[in-house]
Coordinates of C-alpha atoms in Angstrom, one line a residue:
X80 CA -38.7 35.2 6.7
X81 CA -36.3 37.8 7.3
X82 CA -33.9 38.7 4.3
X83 CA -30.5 40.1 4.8
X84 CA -29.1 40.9 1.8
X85 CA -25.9 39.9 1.7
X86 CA -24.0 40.4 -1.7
X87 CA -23.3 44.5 -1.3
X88 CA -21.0 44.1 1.7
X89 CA -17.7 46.2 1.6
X90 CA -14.7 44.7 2.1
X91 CA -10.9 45.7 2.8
X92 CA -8.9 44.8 -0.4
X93 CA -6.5 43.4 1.7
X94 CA -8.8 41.4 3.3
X95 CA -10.5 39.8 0.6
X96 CA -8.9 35.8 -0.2
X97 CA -8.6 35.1 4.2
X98 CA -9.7 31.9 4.5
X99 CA -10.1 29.3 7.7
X100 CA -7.3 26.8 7.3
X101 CA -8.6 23.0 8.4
X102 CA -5.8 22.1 10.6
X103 CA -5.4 20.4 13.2
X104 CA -8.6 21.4 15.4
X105 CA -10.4 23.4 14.7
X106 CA -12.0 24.7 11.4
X107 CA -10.0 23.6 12.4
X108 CA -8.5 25.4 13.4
X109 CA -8.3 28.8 12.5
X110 CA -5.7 30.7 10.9
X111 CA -5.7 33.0 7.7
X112 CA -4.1 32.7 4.7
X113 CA -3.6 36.0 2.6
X114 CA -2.7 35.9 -1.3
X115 CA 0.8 37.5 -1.7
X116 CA 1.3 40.6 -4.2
X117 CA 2.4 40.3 -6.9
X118 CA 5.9 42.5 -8.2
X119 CA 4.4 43.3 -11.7
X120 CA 0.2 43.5 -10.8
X121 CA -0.3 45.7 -13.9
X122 CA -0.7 42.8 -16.2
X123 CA -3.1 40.0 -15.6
X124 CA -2.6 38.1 -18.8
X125 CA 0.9 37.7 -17.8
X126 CA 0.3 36.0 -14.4
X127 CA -2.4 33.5 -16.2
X128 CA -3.7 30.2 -17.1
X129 CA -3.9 30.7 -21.0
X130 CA -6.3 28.0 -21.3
X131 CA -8.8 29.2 -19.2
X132 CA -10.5 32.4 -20.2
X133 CA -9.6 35.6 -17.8
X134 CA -12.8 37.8 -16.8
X135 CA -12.5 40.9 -18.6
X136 CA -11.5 44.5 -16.8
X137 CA -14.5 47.5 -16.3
X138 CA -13.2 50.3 -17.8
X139 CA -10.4 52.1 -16.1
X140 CA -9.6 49.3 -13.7
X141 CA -6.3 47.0 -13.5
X142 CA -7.2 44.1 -11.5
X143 CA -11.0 42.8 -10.3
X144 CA -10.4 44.0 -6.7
X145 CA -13.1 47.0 -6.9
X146 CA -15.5 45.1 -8.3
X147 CA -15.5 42.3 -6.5
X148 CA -15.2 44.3 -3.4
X149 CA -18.5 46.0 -4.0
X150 CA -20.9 43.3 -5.0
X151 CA -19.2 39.8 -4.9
X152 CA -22.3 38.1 -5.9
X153 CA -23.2 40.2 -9.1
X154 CA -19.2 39.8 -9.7
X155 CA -19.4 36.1 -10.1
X156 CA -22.5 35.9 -11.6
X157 CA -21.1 37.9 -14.6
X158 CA -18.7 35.7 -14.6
X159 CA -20.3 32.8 -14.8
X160 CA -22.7 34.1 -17.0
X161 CA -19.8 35.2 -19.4
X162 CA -17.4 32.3 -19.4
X163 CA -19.2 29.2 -17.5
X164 CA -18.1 27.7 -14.3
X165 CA -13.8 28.3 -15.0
X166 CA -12.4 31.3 -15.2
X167 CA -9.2 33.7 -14.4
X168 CA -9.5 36.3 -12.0
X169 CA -7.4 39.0 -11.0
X170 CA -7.8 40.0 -7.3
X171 CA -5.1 41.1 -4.6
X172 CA -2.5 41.1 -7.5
X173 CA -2.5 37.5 -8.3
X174 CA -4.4 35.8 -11.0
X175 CA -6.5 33.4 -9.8
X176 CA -8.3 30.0 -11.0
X177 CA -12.0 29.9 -10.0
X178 CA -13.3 26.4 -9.9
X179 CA -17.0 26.1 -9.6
X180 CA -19.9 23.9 -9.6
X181 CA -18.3 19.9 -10.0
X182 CA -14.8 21.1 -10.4
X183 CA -14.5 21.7 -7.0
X184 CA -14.6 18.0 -6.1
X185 CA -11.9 17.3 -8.1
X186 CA -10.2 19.7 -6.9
X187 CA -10.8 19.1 -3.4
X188 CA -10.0 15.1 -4.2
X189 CA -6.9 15.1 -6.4
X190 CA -3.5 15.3 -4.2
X191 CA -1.8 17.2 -6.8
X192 CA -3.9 20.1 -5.1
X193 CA -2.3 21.4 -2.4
X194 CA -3.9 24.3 0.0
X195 CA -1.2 23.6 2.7
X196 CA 1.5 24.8 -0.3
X197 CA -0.1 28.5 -0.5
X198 CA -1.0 28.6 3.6
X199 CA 2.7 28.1 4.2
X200 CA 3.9 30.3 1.9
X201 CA 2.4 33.3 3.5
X202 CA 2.4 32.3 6.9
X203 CA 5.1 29.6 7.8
X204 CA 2.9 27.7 9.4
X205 CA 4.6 24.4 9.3
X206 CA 7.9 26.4 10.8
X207 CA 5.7 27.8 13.8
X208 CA 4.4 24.2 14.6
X209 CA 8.2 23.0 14.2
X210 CA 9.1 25.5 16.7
X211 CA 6.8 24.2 19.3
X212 CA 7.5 21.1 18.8
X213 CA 10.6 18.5 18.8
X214 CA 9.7 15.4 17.2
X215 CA 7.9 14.7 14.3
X216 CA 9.5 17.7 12.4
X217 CA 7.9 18.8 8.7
X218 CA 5.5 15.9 8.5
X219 CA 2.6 18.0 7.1
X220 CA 0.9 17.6 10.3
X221 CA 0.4 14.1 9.9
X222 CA 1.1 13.6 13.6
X223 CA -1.4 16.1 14.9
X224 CA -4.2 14.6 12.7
X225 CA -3.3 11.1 14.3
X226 CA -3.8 12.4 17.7
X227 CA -7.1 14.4 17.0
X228 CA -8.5 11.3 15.1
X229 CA -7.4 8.2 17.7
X230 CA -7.5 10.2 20.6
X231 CA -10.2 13.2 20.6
X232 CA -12.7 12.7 18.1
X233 CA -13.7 9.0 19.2
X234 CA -13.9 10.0 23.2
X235 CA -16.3 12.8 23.1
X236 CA -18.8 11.4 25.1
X237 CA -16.2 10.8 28.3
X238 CA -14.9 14.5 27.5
X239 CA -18.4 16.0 27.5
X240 CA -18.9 16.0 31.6
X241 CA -15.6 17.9 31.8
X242 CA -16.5 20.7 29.1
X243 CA -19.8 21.0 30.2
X244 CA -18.6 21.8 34.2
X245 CA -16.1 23.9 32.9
X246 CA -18.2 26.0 30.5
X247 CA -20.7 26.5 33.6
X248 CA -18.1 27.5 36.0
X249 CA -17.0 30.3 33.6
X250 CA -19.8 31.4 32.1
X251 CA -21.1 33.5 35.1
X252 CA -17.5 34.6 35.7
X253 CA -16.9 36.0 32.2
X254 CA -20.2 37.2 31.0
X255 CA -21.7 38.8 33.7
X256 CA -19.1 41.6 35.2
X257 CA -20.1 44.3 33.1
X258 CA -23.7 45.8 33.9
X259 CA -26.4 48.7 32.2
X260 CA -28.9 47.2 34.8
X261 CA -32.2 47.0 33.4
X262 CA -31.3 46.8 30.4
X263 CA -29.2 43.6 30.2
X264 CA -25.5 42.9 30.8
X265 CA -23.4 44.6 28.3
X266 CA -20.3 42.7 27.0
X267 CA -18.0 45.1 25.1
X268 CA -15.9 42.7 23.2
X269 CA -17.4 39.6 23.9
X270 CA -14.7 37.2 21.7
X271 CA -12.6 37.8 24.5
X272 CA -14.4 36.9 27.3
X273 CA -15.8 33.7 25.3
X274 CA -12.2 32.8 24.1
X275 CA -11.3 32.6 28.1
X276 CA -14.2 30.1 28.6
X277 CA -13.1 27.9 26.2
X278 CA -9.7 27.8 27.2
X279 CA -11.1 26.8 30.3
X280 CA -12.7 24.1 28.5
X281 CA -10.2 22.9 26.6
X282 CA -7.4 23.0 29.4
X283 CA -10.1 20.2 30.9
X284 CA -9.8 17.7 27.7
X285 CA -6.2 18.3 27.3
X286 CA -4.8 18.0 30.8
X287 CA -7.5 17.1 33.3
X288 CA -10.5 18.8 35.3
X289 CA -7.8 19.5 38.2
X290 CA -5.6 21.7 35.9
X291 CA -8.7 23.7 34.2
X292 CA -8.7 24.9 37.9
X293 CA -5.4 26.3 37.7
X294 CA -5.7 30.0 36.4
X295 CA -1.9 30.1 34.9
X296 CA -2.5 27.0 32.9
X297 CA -5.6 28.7 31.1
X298 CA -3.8 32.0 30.8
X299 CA -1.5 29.7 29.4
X300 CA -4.0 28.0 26.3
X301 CA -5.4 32.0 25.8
X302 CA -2.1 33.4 25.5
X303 CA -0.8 30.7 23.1
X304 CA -4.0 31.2 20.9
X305 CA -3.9 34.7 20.4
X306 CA 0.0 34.7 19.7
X307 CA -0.7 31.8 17.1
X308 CA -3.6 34.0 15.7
X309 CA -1.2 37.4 15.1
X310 CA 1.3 35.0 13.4
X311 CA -0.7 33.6 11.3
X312 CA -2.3 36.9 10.5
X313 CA -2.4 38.3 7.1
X314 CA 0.6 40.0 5.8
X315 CA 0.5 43.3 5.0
X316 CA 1.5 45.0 0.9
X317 CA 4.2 44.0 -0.1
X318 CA 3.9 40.4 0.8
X319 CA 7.1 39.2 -1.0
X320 CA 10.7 37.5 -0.2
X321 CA 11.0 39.7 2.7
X322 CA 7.8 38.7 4.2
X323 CA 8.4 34.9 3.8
X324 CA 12.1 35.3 5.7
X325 CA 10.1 37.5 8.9
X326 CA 7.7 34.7 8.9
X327 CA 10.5 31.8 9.4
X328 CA 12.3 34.1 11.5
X329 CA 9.4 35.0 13.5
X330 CA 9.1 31.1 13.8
X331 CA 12.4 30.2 15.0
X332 CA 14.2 31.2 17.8
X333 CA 12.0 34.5 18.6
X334 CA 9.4 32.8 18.2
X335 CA 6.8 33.4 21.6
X336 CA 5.3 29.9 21.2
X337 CA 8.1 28.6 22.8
X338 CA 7.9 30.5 25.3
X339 CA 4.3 29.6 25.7
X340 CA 5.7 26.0 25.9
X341 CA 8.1 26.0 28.4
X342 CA 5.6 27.9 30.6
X343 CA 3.5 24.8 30.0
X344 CA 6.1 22.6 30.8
X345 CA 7.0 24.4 34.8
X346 CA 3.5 23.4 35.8
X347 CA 2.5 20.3 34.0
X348 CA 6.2 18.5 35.0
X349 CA 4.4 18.3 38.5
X350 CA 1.3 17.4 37.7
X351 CA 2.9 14.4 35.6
X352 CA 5.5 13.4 38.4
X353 CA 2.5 12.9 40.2
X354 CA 1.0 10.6 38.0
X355 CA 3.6 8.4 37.5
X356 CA 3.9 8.4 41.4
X357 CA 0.2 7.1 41.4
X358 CA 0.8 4.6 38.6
X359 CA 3.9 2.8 40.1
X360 CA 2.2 2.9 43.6
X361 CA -0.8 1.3 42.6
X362 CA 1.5 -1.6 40.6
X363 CA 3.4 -2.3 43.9
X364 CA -0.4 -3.0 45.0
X365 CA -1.0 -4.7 42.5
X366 CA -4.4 -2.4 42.0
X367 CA -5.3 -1.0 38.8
X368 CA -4.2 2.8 37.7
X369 CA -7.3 5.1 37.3
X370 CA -5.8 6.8 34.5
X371 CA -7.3 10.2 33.9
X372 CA -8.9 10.6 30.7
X373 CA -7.5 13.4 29.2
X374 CA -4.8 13.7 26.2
X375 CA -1.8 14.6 28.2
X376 CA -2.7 10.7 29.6
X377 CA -3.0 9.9 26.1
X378 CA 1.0 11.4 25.0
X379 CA 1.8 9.8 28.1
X380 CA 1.1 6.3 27.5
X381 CA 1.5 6.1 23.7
X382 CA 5.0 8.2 24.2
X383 CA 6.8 5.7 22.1
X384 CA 4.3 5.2 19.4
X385 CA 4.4 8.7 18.3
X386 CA 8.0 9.4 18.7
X387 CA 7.6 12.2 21.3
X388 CA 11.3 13.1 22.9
X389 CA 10.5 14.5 26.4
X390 CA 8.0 16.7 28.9
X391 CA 8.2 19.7 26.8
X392 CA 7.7 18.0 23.4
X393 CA 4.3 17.0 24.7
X394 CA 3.6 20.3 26.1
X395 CA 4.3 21.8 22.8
X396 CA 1.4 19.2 21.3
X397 CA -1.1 19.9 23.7
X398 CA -0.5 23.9 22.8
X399 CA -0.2 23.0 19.0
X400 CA -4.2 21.2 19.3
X401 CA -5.3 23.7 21.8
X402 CA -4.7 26.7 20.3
X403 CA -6.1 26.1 16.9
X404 CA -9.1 24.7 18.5
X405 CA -9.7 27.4 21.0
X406 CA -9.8 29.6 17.9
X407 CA -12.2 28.2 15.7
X408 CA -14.6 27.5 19.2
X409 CA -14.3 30.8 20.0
X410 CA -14.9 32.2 17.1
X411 CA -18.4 29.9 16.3
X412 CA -19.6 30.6 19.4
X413 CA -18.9 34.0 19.6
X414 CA -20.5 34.8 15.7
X415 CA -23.6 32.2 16.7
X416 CA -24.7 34.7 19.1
X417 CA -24.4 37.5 17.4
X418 CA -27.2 35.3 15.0
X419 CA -29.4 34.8 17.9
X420 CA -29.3 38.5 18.4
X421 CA -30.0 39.3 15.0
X422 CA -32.4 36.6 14.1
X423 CA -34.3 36.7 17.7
X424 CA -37.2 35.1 16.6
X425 CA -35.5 31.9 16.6
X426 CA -34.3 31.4 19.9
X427 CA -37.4 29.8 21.9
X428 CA -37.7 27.2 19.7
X429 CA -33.4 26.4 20.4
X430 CA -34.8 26.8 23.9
X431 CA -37.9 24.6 23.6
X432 CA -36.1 21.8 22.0
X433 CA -33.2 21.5 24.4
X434 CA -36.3 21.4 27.5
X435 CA -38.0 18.7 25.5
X436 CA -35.0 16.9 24.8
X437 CA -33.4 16.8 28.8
X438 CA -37.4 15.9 29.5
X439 CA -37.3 12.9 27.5
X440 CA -33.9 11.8 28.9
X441 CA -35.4 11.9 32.1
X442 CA -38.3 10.0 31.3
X443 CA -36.1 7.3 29.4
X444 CA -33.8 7.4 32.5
X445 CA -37.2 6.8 34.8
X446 CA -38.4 4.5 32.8
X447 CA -35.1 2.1 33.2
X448 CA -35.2 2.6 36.6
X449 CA -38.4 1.4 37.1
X450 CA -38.0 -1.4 34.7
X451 CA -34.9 -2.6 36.4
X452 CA -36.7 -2.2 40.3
X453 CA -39.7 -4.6 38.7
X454 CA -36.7 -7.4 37.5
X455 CA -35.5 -6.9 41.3
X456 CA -32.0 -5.7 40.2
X457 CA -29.3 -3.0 41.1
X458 CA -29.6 0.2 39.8
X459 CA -26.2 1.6 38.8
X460 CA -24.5 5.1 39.5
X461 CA -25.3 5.7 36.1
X462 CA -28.8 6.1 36.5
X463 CA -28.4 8.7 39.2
X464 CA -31.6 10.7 39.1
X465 CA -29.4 13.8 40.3
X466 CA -27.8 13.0 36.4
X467 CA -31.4 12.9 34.7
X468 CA -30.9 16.3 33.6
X469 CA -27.2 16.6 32.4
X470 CA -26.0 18.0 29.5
X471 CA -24.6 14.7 28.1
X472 CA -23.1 13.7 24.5
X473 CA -26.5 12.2 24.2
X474 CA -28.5 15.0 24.6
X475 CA -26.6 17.4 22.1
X476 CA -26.7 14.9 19.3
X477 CA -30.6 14.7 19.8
X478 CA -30.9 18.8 19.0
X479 CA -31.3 18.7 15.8
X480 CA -32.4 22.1 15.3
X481 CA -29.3 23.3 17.2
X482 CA -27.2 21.4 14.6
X483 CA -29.5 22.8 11.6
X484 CA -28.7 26.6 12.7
X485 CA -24.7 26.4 13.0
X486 CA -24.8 24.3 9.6
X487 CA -26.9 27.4 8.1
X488 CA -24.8 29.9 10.1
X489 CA -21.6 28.7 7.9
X490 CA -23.4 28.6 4.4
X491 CA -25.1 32.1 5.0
X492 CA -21.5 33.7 6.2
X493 CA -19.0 32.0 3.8
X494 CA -16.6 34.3 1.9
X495 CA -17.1 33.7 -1.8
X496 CA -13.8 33.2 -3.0
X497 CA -11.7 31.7 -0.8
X498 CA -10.0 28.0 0.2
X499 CA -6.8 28.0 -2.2
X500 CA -5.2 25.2 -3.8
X501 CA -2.4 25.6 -5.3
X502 CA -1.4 22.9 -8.6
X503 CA 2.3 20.7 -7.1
X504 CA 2.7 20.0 -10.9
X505 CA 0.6 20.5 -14.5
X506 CA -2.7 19.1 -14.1
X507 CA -5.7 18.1 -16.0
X508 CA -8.9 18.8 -15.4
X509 CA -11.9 16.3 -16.7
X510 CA -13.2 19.7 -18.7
X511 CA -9.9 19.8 -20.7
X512 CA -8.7 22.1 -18.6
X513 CA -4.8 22.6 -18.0
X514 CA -3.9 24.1 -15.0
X515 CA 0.1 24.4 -14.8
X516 CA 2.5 24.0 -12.1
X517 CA 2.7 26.8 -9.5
X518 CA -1.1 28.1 -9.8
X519 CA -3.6 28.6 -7.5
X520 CA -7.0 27.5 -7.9
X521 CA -9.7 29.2 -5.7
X522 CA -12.9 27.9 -4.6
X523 CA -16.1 29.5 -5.9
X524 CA -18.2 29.2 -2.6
X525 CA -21.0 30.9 -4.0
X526 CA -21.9 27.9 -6.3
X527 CA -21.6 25.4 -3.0
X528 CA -23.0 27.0 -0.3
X529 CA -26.1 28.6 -2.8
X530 CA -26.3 25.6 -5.2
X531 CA -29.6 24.0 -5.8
X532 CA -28.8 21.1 -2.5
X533 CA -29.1 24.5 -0.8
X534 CA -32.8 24.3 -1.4
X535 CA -34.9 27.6 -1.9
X536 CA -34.2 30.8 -0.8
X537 CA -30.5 30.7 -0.4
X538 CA -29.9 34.5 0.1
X539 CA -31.6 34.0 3.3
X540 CA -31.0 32.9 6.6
X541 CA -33.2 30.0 7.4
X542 CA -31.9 28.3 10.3
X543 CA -34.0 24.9 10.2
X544 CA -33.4 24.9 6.6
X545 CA -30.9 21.4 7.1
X546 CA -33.5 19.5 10.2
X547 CA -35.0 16.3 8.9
X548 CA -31.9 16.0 6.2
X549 CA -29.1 14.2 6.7
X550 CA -26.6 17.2 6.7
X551 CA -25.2 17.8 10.0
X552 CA -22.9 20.7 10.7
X553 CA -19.9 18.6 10.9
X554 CA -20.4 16.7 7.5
X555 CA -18.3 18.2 4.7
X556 CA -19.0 17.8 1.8
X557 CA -18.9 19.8 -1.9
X558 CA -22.1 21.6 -0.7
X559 CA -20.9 22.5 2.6
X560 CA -16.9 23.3 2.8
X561 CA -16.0 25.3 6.1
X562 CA -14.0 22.4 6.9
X563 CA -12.8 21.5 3.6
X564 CA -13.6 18.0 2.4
X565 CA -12.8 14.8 1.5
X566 CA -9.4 13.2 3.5
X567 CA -7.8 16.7 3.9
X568 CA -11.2 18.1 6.1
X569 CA -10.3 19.2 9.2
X570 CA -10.3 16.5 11.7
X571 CA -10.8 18.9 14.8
X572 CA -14.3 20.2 13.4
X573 CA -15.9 17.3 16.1
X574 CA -14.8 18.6 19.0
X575 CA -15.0 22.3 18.2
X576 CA -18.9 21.6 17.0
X577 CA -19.9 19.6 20.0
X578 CA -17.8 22.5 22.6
X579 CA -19.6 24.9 20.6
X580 CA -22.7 23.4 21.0
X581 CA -23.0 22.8 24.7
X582 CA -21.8 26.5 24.7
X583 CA -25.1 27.8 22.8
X584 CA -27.1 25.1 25.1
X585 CA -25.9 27.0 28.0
X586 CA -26.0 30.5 26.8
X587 CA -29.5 30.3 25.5
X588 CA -31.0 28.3 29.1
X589 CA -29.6 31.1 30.8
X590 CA -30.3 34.5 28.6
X591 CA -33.4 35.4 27.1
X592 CA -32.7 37.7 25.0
X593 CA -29.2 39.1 23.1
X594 CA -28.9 42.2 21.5
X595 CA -26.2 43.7 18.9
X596 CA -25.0 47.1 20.7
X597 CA -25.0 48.6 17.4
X598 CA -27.5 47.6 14.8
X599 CA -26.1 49.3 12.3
X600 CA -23.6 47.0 12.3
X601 CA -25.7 43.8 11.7
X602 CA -25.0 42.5 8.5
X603 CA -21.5 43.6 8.4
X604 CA -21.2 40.8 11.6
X605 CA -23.3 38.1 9.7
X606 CA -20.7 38.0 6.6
X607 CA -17.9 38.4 9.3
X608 CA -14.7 36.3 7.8
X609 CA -13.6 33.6 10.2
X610 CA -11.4 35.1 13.1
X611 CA -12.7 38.7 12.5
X612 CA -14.1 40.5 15.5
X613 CA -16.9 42.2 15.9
X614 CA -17.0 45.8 15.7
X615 CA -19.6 46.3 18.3
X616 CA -20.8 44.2 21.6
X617 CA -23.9 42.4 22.9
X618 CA -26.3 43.0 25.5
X619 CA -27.3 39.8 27.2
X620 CA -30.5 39.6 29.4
X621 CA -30.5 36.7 32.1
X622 CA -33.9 34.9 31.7
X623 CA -36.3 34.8 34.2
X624 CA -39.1 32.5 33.3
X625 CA -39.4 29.2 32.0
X626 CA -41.7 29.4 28.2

């Protein structure tokens, strides 16, 4: 088993406490969420918790940033070591709370917690998402969860034929203009190229198979996510009071999301005139509606329920769930095969498996055919043969060892300290533990993702380390928390798993082989932080024969 050591890597000091934020779709969705400087960082003691003991300075140094930057894994082990599974740390001018072990559960579970609190404080998240939006205004995203939750998560399956002819459309398209010849097909920057097929994808589920065909609808969904991604983008030293009133500002009437939005809204008013057209002729019929299945359907037809105003206010939903969930897709898939380049070994057995699993769908599908020409009855549409071999809902649930490898790829890349919470009043902790009003709590990852659920080994990759267990790689929990946990997780993580998925399925039945342009840049791409791109490109090389 390969070992990639992974506790040395060198980090920006500005850098160091970005974290996914579980919004909307998406990891999410993804966003980052900086911790602010401080105006006196000389000082940790007085930025503390007194009751929780602070992790004492190396000679010479103010604040824990060095240290922590150069090993974080021997960092919190002396901690831990030194004062148990709660201490104080002081990193990017802020003291910090670092829960560990059990803690994190309750901190994770008790609504006087509040990640959202320090997210929006940095980055005005809520105020972007108010700008692209007119109803529903500063409800926490309670609105967007609903509609991931009632309207996306529980019609997967009926999306899957959509995203899957997308995905295929594109992937030639975007992956395959740039040439070395023998050597493979060299993508320079492949997040890019991958971001545009997923837009693709997602224009499908949100507004229909006919508008993914429109080109300015898609640039639409890419531009969007990359605007949201700048916004939300760290801010740079000194993040104080001035920051904060460019953030709302940004937000407001500058804001470039709503132009984004009203974009939207030119082309989809005719696409939704239409509609309606169809739906009142078929009533003077008196025929049913085939209502398309897509989410712009879905605002349509429950307008009232969620208080939506008009055209555009839907428009600036479908770019709200979009655009965090393009991100967070984009960025899986893009990072997963960077892991198939660097872990090659493993790729004919993702390969094997998704051969044996569309073989047994065909024989299952043969099988039922045969049964139902015995009984003498009709065989339906649905058992097609030309559909034996479909990438169906069905058939990515049954790769298990798929699942297993983006689960692993999470625990192995997860920053150590990260996923704030921030205390909306004084709180007790069941160790005796006070933590006041106004501070910030910060996940020790480390003791989740390398905890003894982890099994052995947990310094290495080992991508079939989860198959056979029930431990999917949508199924947070306080050993596995890309997505957060309990009623706060991110609702989105479904759909951007299962996109992410058929995207691998596809990559790997068409390329052999992927390569890191750079090796020397390996491990500094495996403990990437979410959103970060890769300094170097891959090499893809079509395959040719079947194993």
């Amino acid at each position: 088993m390969v070992s990639l050591s992974s506790g040395s890597s060198s980090v920006n000091t500005t850098d160091i406490l970005k974290i996914a934020i579980p919004i909307g779709i998406g990891l999410a969705s993804v966003a980052y969420f900086a911790v602010k400087y401080s105006a006196d960082s000389s000082n940790p003691a007085r930025h503390g918790v007194t009751s929780v003991p602070t992790a004492s300075l190396r000679e010479g140094e103010l604040t824990h940033d060095v240290e922590y930057n150069e090993n974080q894994d021997a960092f919190i082990q002396r901690c831990e070591e030194a004062y148990g599974p709660m201490f104080n740390v002081f990193l990017i001018g802020k003291t910090l709370t670092v829960a560990s072990g059990p803690l994190i559960r309750e901190v994770f579970m008790n609504n006087d917690f509040s990640s959202g609190d320090d997210i929006e404080e940095v980055t005005s998240m809520m105020a972007l998402f108010d700008s692209m939006r007119k109803s529903n205004i500063g409800d926490e995203h309670k609105t967007i969860h609903a509609l991931v939750r009632d309207y996306i998560t529980p019609n997967l399956a009926m999306f899957t034929p959509a995203i899957v002819k997308q995905l295929e459309s594109s992937l030639d398209h975007v992956f395959g203009t740039t040439s070395t010849g023998a050597e493979g097909n060299l993508v320079p920057f492949p997040m890019g190229p991958m971001q545009t097929m997923v837009s693709s994808a997602m224009v499908s589920v949100f507004m229909g198979l006919e508008a993914a065909q429109s080109q300015k609808i898609i640039d639409i969904f890419n531009s969007t996510t990359m605007d949201m991604g700048m916004m939300f983008g760290p801010p740079k030293p000194p993040a104080s009071f001035w920051q904060s009133i460019l953030n709302k500002t940004n937000s407001k009437p500058l804001s470039p999301l709503q132009i984004h939005v009203r974009n939207l809204t030119e082309v989809a008013g005719p696409i939704i005139l239409e509609r309606r057209r169809l739906e009142e002729e078929a009533a003077e019929k008196g025929i049913p509606y085939d209502r398309p299945m897509d989410i712009l359907q879905r605002l349509l037809d429950n307008f009232d329920k969620h208080g939506l105003v008009d055209v555009e206010d839907i428009c600036g939903y479908l770019l709200i769930l979009s655009s965090t969930g393009v991100h967070t897709t984009n960025d899986t898939a893009t990072t997963l095969l960077f892991y198939l380049a660097a872990f090659p070994e493993h790729l004919d057995t993702l390969y094997k498996e998704q051969r044996d699993v569309l073989d047994a769908i065909q024989q299952e599908r043969t099988q039922r055919r045969e049964a139902l020409e015995k009984k003498g009855e009709p065989i339906g549409e649905d058992l097609d043969p030309a559909h034996d071999r479909d990438l169906t809902a069905e058939a990515i649930k049954r790769m298990v060892h798929l699942d297993s490898f983006i689960r692993e790829m999470f625990r192995y890349r997860t920053e150590r300290l990260t996923l704030s919470h921030r205390a909306r009043k004084t709180i007790t902790l069941s160790n005796g533990v006070v933590i006041p009003k106004g501070q910030s709590v910060i996940i020790n990852m480390k003791s989740a993702h390398h905890g003894p659920d982890q099994g052995d080994d947990v310094t290495e990759f080992r991508p079939w380390r989860f198959v056979g267990k029930a431990k999917s790689a949508t199924k947070a929990g306080a050993d596995f928390l890309p997505f957060g946990m309990g009623k706060h997780a991110c609702p989105g993580r479904f759909l951007a798993i299962h996109e992410v998925k058929a995207i691998i399925v596809l990559m790997v039945s068409k390329y052999s082989k992927f390569e890191i342009q750079d090796p020397s840049q390996t491990m500094r791409i495996l403990r990437s932080r979410i959103g970060e791109p890769a300094p170097t490109g891959l090499i893809f090389h079509n395959r040719v024969n079947d194993l």
